[in-house]
Amino acid sequence: MSCGAALALSLLLSDPNVALAAAQPPAAAEAPAPVAGEPLFADIVLRSGALKGVVDQWRANLAADTAWSVPAGALTQFRVEAESLAALDMQGHLILKERGTDGDLKCILRGISEDIPVKVAAVEAAATPAERGVALDELAYLLNDNVEVITAPPQPPV
């Protein structure tokens, strides 16, 4: 190689812009797209919020009268609606899994779908006011989490 060509190649390789670009930190990973506006996830938020409203009323009833218990018919209807919500949470999990989403939301939705029937069963099985209070509190927290994990802004992976 001639001296001129070697010099030209050396100058091309020593471009200060290349060195500057190499010194920059890698670009931050983008946050995943929010799903809260999608119809399925918006429906989950709506249903979970409505069921939490019912549970909050039950908690207030129990606080006002410790002898109070959830009427059987109301609990049966609640269980049906809660199981439907759990199925939607699982559907949301499967959609995110199919998209290849590797975020926490996918796993959280699956966990919530599995926990809802367990928490409803705990309300059904609660024999004392204290047990009913704990079971209702845990169910309310779970339903609230279901809303918050969907409506929270997505975060980029760490």
Short mmCIF file of C-alpha atoms in Angstrom, two decimals:
data_model
loop_
_atom_site.label_atom_id
_atom_site.label_comp_id
_atom_site.label_asym_id
_atom_site.label_seq_id
_atom_site.Cartn_x
_atom_site.Cartn_y
_atom_site.Cartn_z
CA MET A 1 0.00 0.00 0.00
CA SER A 2 1.32 3.43 -0.83
CA CYS A 3 2.08 5.96 1.88
CA GLY A 4 -0.71 8.26 0.60
CA ALA A 5 -3.32 5.50 0.78
CA ALA A 6 -2.15 4.47 4.24
CA LEU A 7 -2.38 8.09 5.40
CA ALA A 8 -5.88 8.48 3.95
CA LEU A 9 -7.02 5.26 5.60
CA SER A 10 -5.51 6.37 8.90
CA LEU A 11 -7.34 9.71 8.69
CA LEU A 12 -10.64 7.98 7.94
CA LEU A 13 -10.23 5.64 10.89
CA SER A 14 -9.28 8.45 13.24
CA ASP A 15 -12.37 10.58 12.54
CA PRO A 16 -13.08 12.39 15.84
CA ASN A 17 -16.84 11.86 15.35
CA VAL A 18 -16.31 8.11 15.40
CA ALA A 19 -14.34 8.33 18.61
CA LEU A 20 -16.95 10.67 20.11
CA ALA A 21 -19.78 8.31 19.20
CA ALA A 22 -17.95 5.35 20.70
CA ALA A 23 -17.52 7.24 23.97
CA GLN A 24 -21.27 7.85 24.36
CA PRO A 25 -23.28 5.55 26.62
CA PRO A 26 -25.47 3.06 24.79
CA ALA A 27 -28.95 4.26 23.92
CA ALA A 28 -31.50 3.54 26.62
CA ALA A 29 -33.97 0.81 25.87
CA GLU A 30 -37.37 2.21 25.08
CA ALA A 31 -40.28 1.61 27.40
CA PRO A 32 -42.81 -0.84 26.05
CA ALA A 33 -45.98 0.61 24.57
CA PRO A 34 -48.75 1.16 27.16
CA VAL A 35 -51.61 -1.30 26.95
CA ALA A 36 -54.14 0.50 29.17
CA GLY A 37 -55.90 1.99 26.15
CA GLU A 38 -56.41 -1.33 24.42
CA PRO A 39 -60.00 -2.63 24.74
CA LEU A 40 -59.17 -5.85 26.63
CA PHE A 41 -56.98 -4.11 29.18
CA ALA A 42 -59.41 -1.20 29.56
CA ASP A 43 -62.15 -3.78 30.25
CA ILE A 44 -59.97 -5.45 32.89
CA VAL A 45 -59.44 -2.06 34.59
CA LEU A 46 -63.17 -1.27 34.47
CA ARG A 47 -64.26 -4.65 35.84
CA SER A 48 -61.59 -4.78 38.50
CA GLY A 49 -62.46 -1.28 39.66
CA ALA A 50 -66.16 -2.17 39.85
CA LEU A 51 -65.47 -5.35 41.84
CA LYS A 52 -63.18 -3.43 44.18
CA GLY A 53 -66.05 -1.01 44.77
CA VAL A 54 -68.23 -3.93 45.85
CA VAL A 55 -65.51 -5.26 48.15
CA ASP A 56 -64.98 -1.81 49.64
CA GLN A 57 -68.70 -1.63 50.45
CA TRP A 58 -68.51 -5.06 52.09
CA ARG A 59 -65.54 -3.88 54.14
CA ALA A 60 -67.51 -0.84 55.26
CA ASN A 61 -70.49 -3.05 56.17
CA LEU A 62 -68.23 -5.28 58.25
CA ALA A 63 -66.62 -2.28 59.94
CA ALA A 64 -70.07 -0.94 60.88
CA ASP A 65 -71.36 -4.30 62.11
CA THR A 66 -68.92 -7.10 62.96
CA ALA A 67 -71.76 -9.64 62.78
CA TRP A 68 -72.26 -8.77 59.10
CA SER A 69 -71.37 -11.33 56.46
CA VAL A 70 -71.61 -11.28 52.70
CA PRO A 71 -75.06 -12.46 51.57
CA ALA A 72 -74.82 -15.81 49.78
CA GLY A 73 -76.48 -14.60 46.60
CA ALA A 74 -74.24 -11.57 46.36
CA LEU A 75 -71.18 -13.70 46.92
CA THR A 76 -72.27 -16.16 44.22
CA GLN A 77 -72.72 -13.33 41.71
CA PHE A 78 -69.42 -11.79 42.77
CA ARG A 79 -67.62 -15.12 42.27
CA VAL A 80 -68.98 -15.39 38.72
CA GLU A 81 -67.82 -11.87 37.88
CA ALA A 82 -64.46 -12.41 39.57
CA GLU A 83 -63.86 -15.63 37.64
CA SER A 84 -64.67 -13.78 34.43
CA LEU A 85 -62.14 -11.11 35.40
CA ALA A 86 -59.55 -13.79 36.16
CA ALA A 87 -60.11 -15.25 32.68
CA LEU A 88 -59.56 -11.81 31.13
CA ASP A 89 -56.35 -11.39 33.12
CA MET A 90 -55.13 -14.72 31.79
CA GLN A 91 -56.11 -13.68 28.28
CA GLY A 92 -54.10 -10.48 28.75
CA HIS A 93 -51.14 -12.56 29.92
CA LEU A 94 -51.38 -14.78 26.84
CA ILE A 95 -51.63 -11.80 24.49
CA LEU A 96 -48.53 -10.20 26.00
CA LYS A 97 -46.72 -13.54 25.87
CA GLU A 98 -47.65 -13.97 22.19
CA ARG A 99 -46.34 -10.48 21.44
CA GLY A 100 -43.04 -11.47 22.99
CA THR A 101 -43.40 -8.91 25.73
CA ASP A 102 -40.80 -9.68 28.33
CA GLY A 103 -42.11 -7.29 30.95
CA ASP A 104 -43.44 -7.74 34.42
CA LEU A 105 -47.03 -7.04 33.39
CA LYS A 106 -47.29 -10.37 31.61
CA CYS A 107 -46.29 -12.27 34.76
CA ILE A 108 -48.34 -10.09 37.10
CA LEU A 109 -51.51 -10.65 35.07
CA ARG A 110 -51.00 -14.39 35.24
CA GLY A 111 -50.48 -14.23 38.99
CA ILE A 112 -53.57 -12.10 39.49
CA SER A 113 -55.64 -14.48 37.37
CA GLU A 114 -54.53 -17.33 39.59
CA ASP A 115 -54.98 -15.39 42.85
CA ILE A 116 -58.49 -14.03 42.29
CA PRO A 117 -60.29 -17.37 42.80
CA VAL A 118 -58.13 -18.08 45.86
CA LYS A 119 -59.00 -14.72 47.46
CA VAL A 120 -62.72 -15.14 46.69
CA ALA A 121 -62.62 -18.62 48.24
CA ALA A 122 -61.00 -17.13 51.34
CA VAL A 123 -63.92 -14.69 51.67
CA GLU A 124 -66.36 -17.60 51.30
CA ALA A 125 -64.51 -19.67 53.90
CA ALA A 126 -64.06 -16.88 56.47
CA ALA A 127 -65.88 -17.98 59.62
CA THR A 128 -65.17 -15.06 61.96
CA PRO A 129 -65.39 -11.29 61.53
CA ALA A 130 -61.59 -11.06 61.81
CA GLU A 131 -61.11 -13.68 59.08
CA ARG A 132 -63.70 -11.91 56.89
CA GLY A 133 -61.89 -8.62 57.40
CA VAL A 134 -58.52 -10.05 56.38
CA ALA A 135 -60.01 -11.89 53.40
CA LEU A 136 -61.84 -8.78 52.18
CA ASP A 137 -58.75 -6.61 52.66
CA GLU A 138 -56.60 -9.00 50.64
CA LEU A 139 -59.21 -9.21 47.88
CA ALA A 140 -59.48 -5.40 47.75
CA TYR A 141 -55.69 -5.05 47.50
CA LEU A 142 -55.53 -7.62 44.70
CA LEU A 143 -58.28 -5.91 42.70
CA ASN A 144 -56.58 -2.54 43.21
CA ASP A 145 -53.27 -3.99 42.04
CA ASN A 146 -55.03 -5.28 38.94
CA VAL A 147 -55.97 -1.71 38.04
CA GLU A 148 -52.64 -0.15 38.97
CA VAL A 149 -50.37 -2.53 37.07
CA ILE A 150 -52.26 -1.90 33.85
CA THR A 151 -52.60 1.86 34.21
CA ALA A 152 -49.05 2.49 35.44
CA PRO A 153 -46.78 3.89 32.74
CA PRO A 154 -44.61 1.10 31.29
CA GLN A 155 -40.97 1.22 32.28
CA PRO A 156 -38.01 0.33 30.09
CA PRO A 157 -36.30 -2.94 30.93
CA VAL A 158 -33.38 -2.65 33.34
#
